[in-house]
Tab-separated table of C-alpha atoms and ligand atoms in Angstrom:
chain	number	residue	atom	x	y	z
A	221	MET	CA	-13.500	134.295	-35.305
A	222	GLU	CA	-11.182	133.753	-32.322
A	223	ILE	CA	-7.495	134.241	-32.864
A	224	ILE	CA	-5.175	131.299	-32.335
A	225	THR	CA	-2.824	131.868	-29.399
A	226	ALA	CA	0.580	130.318	-28.644
A	227	VAL	CA	0.829	127.015	-26.769
A	228	ARG	CA	0.843	127.304	-22.975
A	229	GLY	CA	4.376	127.853	-21.718
A	230	PHE	CA	5.586	128.845	-25.189
A	231	LYS	CA	6.392	132.513	-25.386
A	232	ASP	CA	6.983	135.055	-28.182
A	233	VAL	CA	9.997	137.258	-27.801
A	234	LEU	CA	9.019	140.662	-29.223
A	235	PRO	CA	11.031	143.772	-30.122
A	236	PRO	CA	12.623	145.558	-28.288
A	237	GLU	CA	13.285	142.494	-26.139
A	238	THR	CA	14.780	140.737	-29.148
A	239	GLU	CA	17.415	143.512	-29.388
A	240	LYS	CA	18.420	142.772	-25.802
A	241	TRP	CA	18.663	139.076	-26.668
A	242	ARG	CA	20.901	139.840	-29.699
A	243	TYR	CA	23.141	141.998	-27.506
A	244	ILE	CA	23.466	139.140	-24.977
A	245	GLU	CA	24.206	136.623	-27.674
A	246	GLU	CA	26.798	138.835	-29.314
A	247	THR	CA	28.495	139.512	-25.993
A	248	ALA	CA	28.608	135.763	-25.264
A	249	ARG	CA	29.949	135.026	-28.694
A	250	ASP	CA	32.758	137.611	-28.390
A	251	ILE	CA	33.842	136.433	-24.908
A	252	PHE	CA	33.522	132.723	-25.577
A	253	GLN	CA	35.575	133.094	-28.723
A	254	THR	CA	38.353	134.840	-26.773
A	255	PHE	CA	38.420	131.776	-24.511
A	256	GLY	CA	38.817	129.475	-27.547
A	257	PHE	CA	35.183	128.263	-28.008
A	258	ARG	CA	33.711	127.648	-31.462
A	259	GLU	CA	30.037	127.492	-32.374
A	260	ILE	CA	28.167	124.247	-33.017
A	261	ARG	CA	24.509	123.966	-34.054
A	262	VAL	CA	22.682	120.775	-33.259
A	263	PRO	CA	19.137	119.680	-34.185
A	264	LEU	CA	16.132	120.369	-31.987
A	265	LEU	CA	14.872	116.805	-32.359
A	266	GLU	CA	16.828	113.749	-31.293
A	267	LYS	CA	16.186	110.078	-30.686
A	268	THR	CA	14.540	109.636	-27.258
A	269	THR	CA	17.244	107.141	-26.126
A	270	LEU	CA	19.871	109.889	-26.338
A	271	PHE	CA	18.288	111.761	-23.395
A	272	GLN	CA	17.267	108.592	-21.523
A	273	ARG	CA	20.890	107.444	-21.556
A	274	GLY	CA	22.447	110.888	-21.287
A	275	ILE	CA	20.358	112.734	-18.696
A	276	GLY	CA	19.291	109.658	-16.746
A	277	GLU	CA	15.999	107.740	-16.368
A	278	SER	CA	15.466	108.769	-12.762
A	279	THR	CA	15.581	112.554	-13.368
A	280	ASP	CA	12.475	114.687	-13.405
A	281	ILE	CA	13.360	115.743	-17.000
A	282	VAL	CA	13.285	112.248	-18.381
A	283	GLU	CA	10.584	110.966	-16.084
A	284	LYS	CA	7.974	113.635	-16.644
A	285	GLU	CA	9.079	116.603	-18.645
A	286	MET	CA	10.107	115.504	-22.112
A	287	TYR	CA	8.125	116.202	-25.255
A	288	THR	CA	8.336	112.749	-26.715
A	289	PHE	CA	6.299	111.343	-29.589
A	290	VAL	CA	6.357	108.543	-32.088
A	291	ASP	CA	6.806	109.940	-35.587
A	292	ARG	CA	5.298	108.573	-38.787
A	293	GLY	CA	8.205	106.201	-39.167
A	294	ASP	CA	7.431	104.626	-35.753
A	295	GLU	CA	10.530	106.102	-34.157
A	296	SER	CA	10.390	107.619	-30.689
A	297	LEU	CA	11.697	111.206	-30.919
A	298	THR	CA	12.128	113.927	-28.348
A	299	LEU	CA	12.382	117.735	-28.523
A	300	ARG	CA	15.681	118.367	-26.799
A	301	PRO	CA	15.273	119.349	-23.084
A	302	GLU	CA	18.894	120.487	-22.970
A	303	ALA	CA	21.876	120.777	-25.292
A	304	THR	CA	24.694	118.784	-23.651
A	305	ALA	CA	23.528	115.331	-24.755
A	306	SER	CA	23.126	116.568	-28.332
A	307	VAL	CA	26.556	118.269	-28.357
A	308	ILE	CA	28.180	115.055	-27.185
A	309	ARG	CA	26.180	113.013	-29.749
A	310	ALA	CA	27.503	115.300	-32.488
A	311	TYR	CA	31.063	115.191	-31.023
A	312	LEU	CA	30.944	111.346	-31.216
A	313	GLU	CA	29.132	111.101	-34.568
A	314	HIS	CA	31.693	113.280	-36.254
A	315	ALA	CA	34.627	111.963	-34.177
A	316	LEU	CA	35.704	115.498	-33.275
A	317	TYR	CA	38.029	114.008	-30.657
A	318	ASN	CA	40.242	112.838	-33.489
A	319	THR	CA	40.932	116.370	-34.672
A	320	GLU	CA	41.640	118.144	-31.363
A	321	THR	CA	42.647	116.991	-27.860
A	322	VAL	CA	40.649	119.820	-26.362
A	323	THR	CA	37.332	120.709	-27.949
A	324	LYS	CA	35.479	123.845	-26.789
A	325	LEU	CA	32.014	124.267	-28.158
A	326	PHE	CA	29.154	126.627	-27.623
A	327	THR	CA	25.657	126.715	-28.938
A	328	SER	CA	22.415	128.565	-28.231
A	329	GLY	CA	18.757	127.933	-28.990
A	330	PRO	CA	15.413	126.675	-27.718
A	331	MET	CA	14.976	123.765	-25.300
A	332	PHE	CA	11.717	122.107	-24.303
A	333	ARG	CA	10.542	120.820	-20.930
A	334	ARG	CA	6.925	120.230	-19.948
A	335	GLU	CA	7.188	121.911	-16.551
A	336	ARG	CA	4.479	123.929	-14.812
A	337	PRO	CA	4.722	127.382	-16.416
A	338	GLN	CA	5.369	130.260	-14.040
A	339	LYS	CA	7.518	133.389	-13.921
A	340	GLY	CA	10.947	132.443	-15.274
A	341	ARG	CA	9.835	128.904	-16.101
A	342	TYR	CA	8.596	128.033	-19.581
A	343	ARG	CA	7.954	124.944	-21.661
A	344	GLN	CA	10.007	126.337	-24.476
A	345	PHE	CA	12.976	128.289	-23.110
A	346	HIS	CA	16.378	129.131	-24.512
A	347	GLN	CA	19.917	128.406	-23.378
A	348	ILE	CA	23.382	129.488	-24.204
A	349	ASP	CA	25.440	126.375	-23.653
A	350	ALA	CA	29.197	125.860	-23.483
A	351	GLU	CA	31.099	122.553	-23.213
A	352	ILE	CA	34.768	121.689	-22.899
A	353	LEU	CA	35.699	118.124	-23.920
A	354	GLY	CA	39.024	116.471	-23.285
A	355	PRO	CA	40.850	117.784	-20.196
A	356	ASP	CA	39.951	116.496	-16.730
A	357	ASP	CA	42.199	118.845	-14.666
A	358	PRO	CA	40.716	121.268	-12.092
A	359	HIS	CA	42.122	124.317	-13.923
A	360	THR	CA	39.710	123.601	-16.763
A	361	ASP	CA	36.789	123.805	-14.235
A	362	ALA	CA	38.116	127.082	-12.950
A	363	GLU	CA	38.683	128.490	-16.433
A	364	LEU	CA	35.104	127.688	-17.496
A	365	ILE	CA	33.628	129.175	-14.338
A	366	LEU	CA	35.814	132.253	-14.744
A	367	MET	CA	34.695	132.777	-18.387
A	368	LEU	CA	31.055	132.434	-17.255
A	369	MET	CA	31.345	134.969	-14.460
A	370	HIS	CA	33.292	137.340	-16.643
A	371	PHE	CA	30.433	137.137	-19.211
A	372	LEU	CA	27.775	137.805	-16.514
A	373	LYS	CA	29.769	140.731	-15.110
A	374	LYS	CA	30.099	142.171	-18.596
A	375	LEU	CA	26.269	142.321	-18.770
A	376	GLU	CA	26.368	144.277	-15.482
A	377	LEU	CA	24.066	141.861	-13.622
A	378	PRO	CA	23.750	142.837	-10.011
A	379	HIS	CA	23.844	140.582	-6.900
A	380	LEU	CA	25.037	137.311	-8.431
A	381	ASN	CA	25.713	134.258	-6.260
A	382	LEU	CA	28.043	131.563	-7.551
A	383	GLU	CA	27.674	128.259	-5.675
A	384	ILE	CA	29.866	125.285	-6.205
A	385	ASN	CA	29.912	121.677	-5.042
A	386	SER	CA	31.517	118.372	-5.830
A	387	LEU	CA	29.358	115.356	-6.619
A	388	GLY	CA	32.264	112.964	-6.391
A	389	CYS	CA	32.643	109.851	-8.600
A	390	ASP	CA	31.652	106.170	-8.691
A	391	GLN	CA	34.076	105.570	-5.808
A	392	CYS	CA	32.584	108.055	-3.384
A	393	ARG	CA	28.904	107.532	-4.085
A	394	PRO	CA	28.207	103.964	-2.861
A	395	PRO	CA	29.308	104.672	0.751
A	396	PHE	CA	27.321	107.939	0.650
A	397	ARG	CA	24.242	106.108	-0.701
A	398	ALA	CA	24.540	103.620	2.139
A	399	ALA	CA	24.808	106.486	4.689
A	400	ILE	CA	21.648	108.202	3.243
A	401	HIS	CA	19.701	104.977	3.446
A	402	SER	CA	20.590	104.368	7.073
A	403	PHE	CA	19.869	108.009	7.931
A	404	LEU	CA	16.374	107.804	6.353
A	405	ARG	CA	15.601	104.316	7.739
A	406	GLY	CA	12.252	104.518	9.540
A	407	GLN	CA	11.421	107.920	8.028
A	408	GLU	CA	10.643	106.681	4.492
A	409	GLU	CA	6.925	106.966	5.118
A	410	LYS	CA	7.249	110.694	5.798
A	411	LEU	CA	8.873	111.375	2.404
A	412	CYS	CA	6.831	112.267	-0.634
A	413	SER	CA	6.159	109.456	-3.100
A	414	ASP	CA	8.758	110.858	-5.557
A	415	CYS	CA	11.462	110.730	-2.827
A	416	ARG	CA	10.469	107.217	-1.800
A	417	ARG	CA	11.025	106.146	-5.371
A	418	ARG	CA	14.254	108.173	-5.638
A	419	LEU	CA	15.589	106.384	-2.579
A	420	VAL	CA	15.616	103.206	-4.672
A	421	THR	CA	16.616	104.676	-8.060
A	422	ASN	CA	19.024	107.459	-7.131
A	423	PRO	CA	19.164	108.634	-3.491
A	424	LEU	CA	21.184	111.766	-4.426
A	425	ARG	CA	17.988	113.053	-6.069
A	426	VAL	CA	16.170	113.411	-2.705
A	427	PHE	CA	18.241	116.583	-2.140
A	428	ASP	CA	16.622	118.008	-5.301
A	429	CYS	CA	13.060	117.651	-3.862
A	430	LYS	CA	11.087	120.853	-3.709
A	431	VAL	CA	8.607	119.524	-1.097
A	432	GLU	CA	9.113	121.395	2.212
A	433	SER	CA	8.536	118.423	4.538
A	434	CYS	CA	11.177	116.400	2.633
A	435	ALA	CA	13.635	119.278	2.910
A	436	ALA	CA	12.983	119.354	6.700
A	437	ILE	CA	13.686	115.618	7.047
A	438	LEU	CA	16.861	116.001	5.045
A	439	SER	CA	18.206	118.970	6.973
A	440	GLY	CA	20.492	116.786	9.082
A	441	ALA	CA	21.272	114.211	6.428
A	442	PRO	CA	24.837	113.142	5.637
A	443	LEU	CA	26.450	115.084	2.911
A	444	LEU	CA	28.421	113.797	-0.077
A	445	GLN	CA	31.279	116.226	0.696
A	446	ASP	CA	32.138	114.080	3.722
A	447	PHE	CA	32.444	110.969	1.553
A	448	LEU	CA	34.613	112.307	-1.248
A	449	CYS	CA	37.556	109.972	-2.171
A	450	PRO	CA	41.015	111.561	-1.949
A	451	PRO	CA	41.404	112.270	-5.705
A	452	CYS	CA	37.941	113.923	-5.809
A	453	ARG	CA	38.693	115.920	-2.691
A	454	GLU	CA	42.049	117.066	-4.170
A	455	HIS	CA	40.317	118.009	-7.418
A	456	PHE	CA	37.737	120.096	-5.608
A	457	VAL	CA	40.390	121.862	-3.435
A	458	LYS	CA	42.319	122.702	-6.603
A	459	VAL	CA	39.277	124.087	-8.347
A	460	GLN	CA	38.816	126.442	-5.362
A	461	SER	CA	42.408	127.579	-5.230
A	462	SER	CA	42.416	128.198	-9.009
A	463	LEU	CA	39.188	130.318	-8.635
A	464	ASP	CA	40.888	132.182	-5.770
A	465	LEU	CA	43.548	133.450	-8.233
A	466	PHE	CA	40.880	135.581	-9.853
A	467	ASP	CA	39.228	137.275	-6.893
A	468	LEU	CA	35.938	135.541	-7.612
A	469	SER	CA	33.591	135.166	-4.729
A	470	TYR	CA	31.687	131.912	-4.407
A	471	ARG	CA	29.926	129.840	-1.801
A	472	LEU	CA	30.245	126.101	-1.221
A	473	ASN	CA	26.811	124.485	-1.291
A	474	PRO	CA	27.119	120.811	-0.263
A	475	LYS	CA	23.354	120.294	-0.868
A	476	MET	CA	23.439	121.271	-4.547
A	477	VAL	CA	22.832	118.058	-6.565
A	478	ARG	CA	21.689	119.469	-9.976
A	479	GLY	CA	18.795	117.977	-11.917
A	480	LEU	CA	20.731	115.787	-14.342
A	481	ASP	CA	22.410	112.456	-13.644
A	482	TYR	CA	25.593	112.824	-15.719
A	483	TYR	CA	27.526	114.975	-13.273
A	484	THR	CA	30.734	113.941	-11.511
A	485	ARG	CA	32.943	116.141	-9.323
A	486	THR	CA	32.542	119.873	-9.793
A	487	THR	CA	29.057	121.288	-10.191
A	488	PHE	CA	27.959	124.944	-10.014
A	489	GLU	CA	24.983	127.240	-10.221
A	490	VAL	CA	24.513	130.973	-10.442
A	491	THR	CA	21.518	132.565	-8.840
A	492	GLN	CA	20.424	136.175	-8.348
A	493	GLU	CA	19.114	137.193	-4.958
A	494	SER	CA	15.858	138.639	-6.236
A	495	HIS	CA	15.064	135.613	-8.358
A	496	GLY	CA	15.291	133.021	-5.546
A	497	ALA	CA	17.348	129.883	-5.185
A	498	GLN	CA	14.937	127.753	-7.244
A	499	ASN	CA	15.483	129.919	-10.274
A	500	ALA	CA	19.100	129.481	-11.071
A	501	VAL	CA	20.204	131.503	-14.127
A	502	VAL	CA	23.065	129.090	-14.850
A	503	GLY	CA	23.721	125.479	-14.067
A	504	GLY	CA	26.626	123.339	-15.004
A	505	GLY	CA	29.269	120.888	-14.032
A	506	ARG	CA	31.733	118.178	-14.956
A	507	TYR	CA	30.654	114.865	-16.559
A	508	ASP	CA	33.578	112.484	-16.775
A	509	HIS	CA	31.570	109.487	-17.959
A	510	LEU	CA	28.887	110.916	-20.229
A	511	VAL	CA	30.985	110.519	-23.406
A	512	ARG	CA	31.658	106.867	-22.543
A	513	ASP	CA	28.020	106.290	-21.519
A	514	LEU	CA	26.923	107.553	-24.884
A	515	GLY	CA	29.104	104.993	-26.568
A	516	GLY	CA	32.310	107.010	-27.036
A	517	PRO	CA	35.844	106.824	-25.731
A	518	ASP	CA	36.691	107.679	-22.124
A	519	ILE	CA	36.820	111.482	-22.510
A	520	SER	CA	36.012	113.949	-19.767
A	521	GLY	CA	33.796	116.967	-20.150
A	522	ILE	CA	32.536	120.034	-18.336
A	523	GLY	CA	30.016	122.650	-19.347
A	524	PHE	CA	27.248	125.004	-18.373
A	525	ALA	CA	23.984	126.324	-19.691
A	526	ILE	CA	22.610	129.794	-19.158
A	527	GLY	CA	18.816	130.285	-19.142
A	528	PHE	CA	18.277	133.056	-21.660
A	529	GLU	CA	14.865	134.224	-20.418
A	530	ARG	CA	16.087	134.507	-16.858
A	531	LEU	CA	19.306	136.205	-17.961
A	532	ALA	CA	17.432	138.726	-20.165
A	533	ALA	CA	15.060	139.547	-17.286
A	534	MET	CA	18.076	140.511	-15.105
A	535	THR	CA	20.080	142.293	-17.785
A	536	PRO	CA	19.838	146.038	-17.822
A	537	LYS	CA	18.947	147.629	-21.146
A	538	PRO	CA	22.156	147.803	-23.189
A	539	LYS	CA	23.648	151.298	-23.334
A	540	THR	CA	23.934	152.480	-26.892
A	541	ASP	CA	24.405	156.088	-28.101
A	542	ALA	CA	22.586	155.408	-31.323
A	543	SER	CA	18.889	156.169	-31.611
A	544	ASP	CA	16.668	153.127	-32.103
A	545	GLY	CA	14.859	154.906	-34.874
A	546	PRO	CA	15.561	155.476	-38.609
A	547	LEU	CA	17.874	158.172	-39.837
A	548	LEU	CA	15.286	159.454	-42.293
A	549	PHE	CA	11.517	159.490	-42.646
A	550	ILE	CA	10.161	160.549	-46.014
A	551	ALA	CA	6.806	162.267	-45.790
A	552	ILE	CA	4.844	162.344	-48.992
A	553	LEU	CA	2.377	164.978	-50.193
A	554	GLY	CA	0.250	163.859	-53.132
A	555	ASP	CA	0.205	160.638	-55.099
A	556	SER	CA	2.680	161.649	-57.744
A	557	ALA	CA	5.454	162.058	-55.146
A	558	PHE	CA	4.977	158.481	-54.073
A	559	ASP	CA	7.071	156.840	-56.799
A	560	GLU	CA	10.032	159.206	-56.258
A	561	ALA	CA	9.835	158.671	-52.454
A	562	PHE	CA	9.526	154.882	-52.888
A	563	ARG	CA	12.593	154.835	-55.209
A	564	LEU	CA	14.624	157.087	-52.907
A	565	CYS	CA	13.647	155.166	-49.770
A	566	ASN	CA	14.645	151.769	-51.142
A	567	THR	CA	17.806	153.050	-52.900
A	568	LEU	CA	19.014	154.513	-49.617
A	569	ARG	CA	18.205	151.278	-47.761
A	570	MET	CA	20.240	149.336	-50.264
A	571	LYS	CA	23.104	151.663	-49.519
A	572	GLY	CA	22.807	150.899	-45.814
A	573	VAL	CA	20.753	153.814	-44.588
A	574	ARG	CA	17.675	153.149	-42.362
A	575	VAL	CA	14.797	154.935	-43.990
A	576	GLU	CA	11.028	154.733	-43.416
A	577	MET	CA	8.033	156.141	-45.335
A	578	ASP	CA	4.281	155.764	-45.262
A	579	HIS	CA	2.499	153.737	-47.860
A	580	GLY	CA	0.515	156.712	-49.085
A	581	GLY	CA	-2.758	158.476	-48.573
A	582	ARG	CA	-2.228	160.012	-45.135
A	583	SER	CA	-2.073	163.639	-44.071
A	584	LEU	CA	1.268	165.419	-43.543
A	585	LYS	CA	0.317	165.818	-39.879
A	586	SER	CA	-0.137	162.086	-39.331
A	587	GLN	CA	3.027	161.307	-41.239
A	588	MET	CA	5.018	163.732	-39.027
A	589	LYS	CA	3.460	162.120	-35.986
A	590	ARG	CA	4.681	158.731	-37.142
A	591	ALA	CA	8.207	160.167	-37.851
A	592	ASP	CA	8.181	161.429	-34.265
A	593	LYS	CA	7.045	158.088	-32.858
A	594	LEU	CA	9.751	156.213	-34.808
A	595	GLN	CA	12.281	158.694	-33.394
A	596	SER	CA	13.514	159.496	-36.906
A	597	VAL	CA	16.450	161.851	-36.855
A	598	TYR	CA	15.548	163.626	-40.116
A	599	THR	CA	12.343	163.976	-42.152
A	600	LEU	CA	12.274	164.740	-45.852
A	601	ILE	CA	9.082	166.331	-47.079
A	602	LEU	CA	8.447	165.486	-50.661
A	603	GLY	CA	5.377	166.865	-52.526
A	604	GLU	CA	4.329	167.412	-56.127
A	605	ARG	CA	5.656	170.980	-56.033
A	606	GLU	CA	9.019	169.766	-54.680
A	607	ILE	CA	9.342	167.239	-57.439
A	608	ALA	CA	8.406	169.849	-60.087
A	609	GLU	CA	10.960	172.256	-58.653
A	610	LYS	CA	13.497	169.442	-58.079
A	611	LYS	CA	14.017	170.305	-54.402
A	612	ALA	CA	12.743	169.168	-51.007
A	613	LEU	CA	12.727	170.174	-47.365
A	614	LEU	CA	15.015	168.227	-45.045
A	615	ARG	CA	13.964	168.693	-41.439
A	616	ASN	CA	16.242	167.932	-38.481
A	617	MET	CA	13.691	166.615	-35.972
A	618	ARG	CA	15.943	167.085	-32.907
A	619	ALA	CA	17.159	170.611	-33.651
A	620	SER	CA	13.855	171.633	-35.267
A	621	THR	CA	15.639	173.203	-38.181
A	622	GLN	CA	15.105	172.679	-41.901
A	623	THR	CA	17.069	173.157	-45.091
A	624	GLU	CA	16.148	172.999	-48.704
A	625	ILE	CA	18.098	170.536	-50.784
A	626	HIS	CA	18.214	169.812	-54.508
A	627	LEU	CA	16.650	166.475	-55.440
A	628	ASP	CA	19.780	165.366	-57.305
A	629	GLN	CA	21.788	165.764	-54.083
A	630	ILE	CA	19.441	164.013	-51.665
A	631	GLU	CA	21.035	160.590	-51.838
A	632	GLU	CA	24.508	162.035	-51.361
A	633	THR	CA	23.450	164.329	-48.549
A	634	ILE	CA	21.646	161.556	-46.607
A	635	ILE	CA	24.558	159.100	-47.052
A	636	GLU	CA	26.880	161.864	-45.714
A	637	LEU	CA	24.600	162.302	-42.633
A	638	GLU	CA	24.741	158.537	-41.992
A	639	ARG	CA	28.565	158.811	-41.566
B	55	LIG	P1	19.909	122.973	-16.170
B	55	LIG	O1	20.258	123.382	-14.782
B	55	LIG	O2	18.773	121.978	-16.351
B	55	LIG	O3	21.239	122.448	-16.851
B	55	LIG	O4	19.477	124.214	-17.019
B	55	LIG	C1	20.327	125.357	-17.119
B	55	LIG	C2	19.547	126.666	-17.010
B	55	LIG	O5	18.490	126.616	-17.996
B	55	LIG	C3	18.868	126.840	-15.700
B	55	LIG	O6	19.677	127.342	-14.721
B	55	LIG	C4	17.756	127.851	-16.066
B	55	LIG	O7	18.301	129.164	-16.130
B	55	LIG	C5	17.382	127.418	-17.500
B	55	LIG	N1	16.160	126.652	-17.488
B	55	LIG	C6	16.011	125.322	-17.226
B	55	LIG	N2	14.693	125.031	-17.279
B	55	LIG	C7	14.008	126.121	-17.598
B	55	LIG	C8	12.651	126.441	-17.874
B	55	LIG	N3	11.707	125.529	-17.789
B	55	LIG	N4	12.328	127.730	-18.111
B	55	LIG	C9	13.257	128.697	-18.161
B	55	LIG	N5	14.556	128.413	-18.025
B	55	LIG	C10	14.941	127.189	-17.715
B	55	LIG	C11	21.340	121.947	-18.084
B	55	LIG	O8	20.451	122.074	-18.944
B	55	LIG	C12	22.670	121.336	-18.394
B	55	LIG	N6	22.634	120.892	-19.788
B	55	LIG	C13	23.793	122.340	-18.158
B	55	LIG	C14	25.133	121.835	-18.515
B	55	LIG	C15	25.812	121.980	-19.658
B	55	LIG	N7	25.846	120.977	-17.736
B	55	LIG	C16	26.957	120.651	-18.359
B	55	LIG	N8	26.948	121.255	-19.520
């Protein structure tokens, strides 16, 4: 019978990769908490309208990538393609804005987008997401970006590029839209069908097109940065001068538009040279109207999401002194030693010691081979004779030395070694 494999674009994360993931998550948790963030956990499934209204109908995500289905109660539900909309939904549903004027939340977990699977692009992927709700000042933008870069540096990622841009506000965009329309007049036919549609629904999206001929047409197009209203311009200048206080290098990228519609003012992405510009490891930005658009009060927000798979691929193996293997492997000779080994193994585990043993019936040679493979620090050889004489051989696998210890002292001796 054929085995059943995972769904295309859905990937297992196996050990030892999972250990790297845990290390990344713990590092994020530590750093984010220092910057005042608290953890929130939101459901994987939400009402479809949340993402339609939150992310925007004219985005690729909502137009073609969501896993949406009608459930048995005839309700349209969607597996979350990102966390921001869900975090804001929870923020509003529980009126968190009544308890704090500044709310800093982080979350991590799987997201779902039906994209074409390729290296670094999956249909189920994971994000670490952080959001600040409340303040709208440029220092908040700089503080968030600073925390992000500090975290990435802590993981010792080489060759990171931070790019920032401002997407302006409702004041700056209409004249920009008009300028794009007049620039592209007469060239609409040369654009891909998606871009022709975007020109009507949301012209900013044409900058997000991955088709080369569209990029060529747009190379001389007007840029939003030249249309920023004075408050947006001032905000962006202040974000930069605040970042400059911390010796952070960044590049201004006036063509970065991001793939979600909720952004206003500051947006940013982090890429790594070897992974190419299309594969940003982090994306984020300010969204001053999302809370309102989702039915809440007029509260500003800014956040980012880190792609876990991409981040893990770039992160060097964490340096730990400890061996990955158990402290002790109990090798058994003869069936009657099994019960004593089984008791000892699990008693030590309950006292916090990592112990392994075989489940019986194998030669001493193959058990020693397994102890070696597991990189066990010590091996205890327990046979019928040892039990009769109430003593056993404890072998230090690294120093290749062995000592005889009394059975009554084994637990104590091993616990002592663990310290
Ligand atoms: P995003 O740019 O769509 O932003 O995604 C953020 C990151 O998630 C990307 O930079 C990438 O590393 C990762 N990612 C996205 N799609 C995939 C995929 N198919 N496979 C693997 N990794 C992927 C957001 O999701 C916003 N919610 C970020 C944000 C938070 N903005 C404000 N707050």
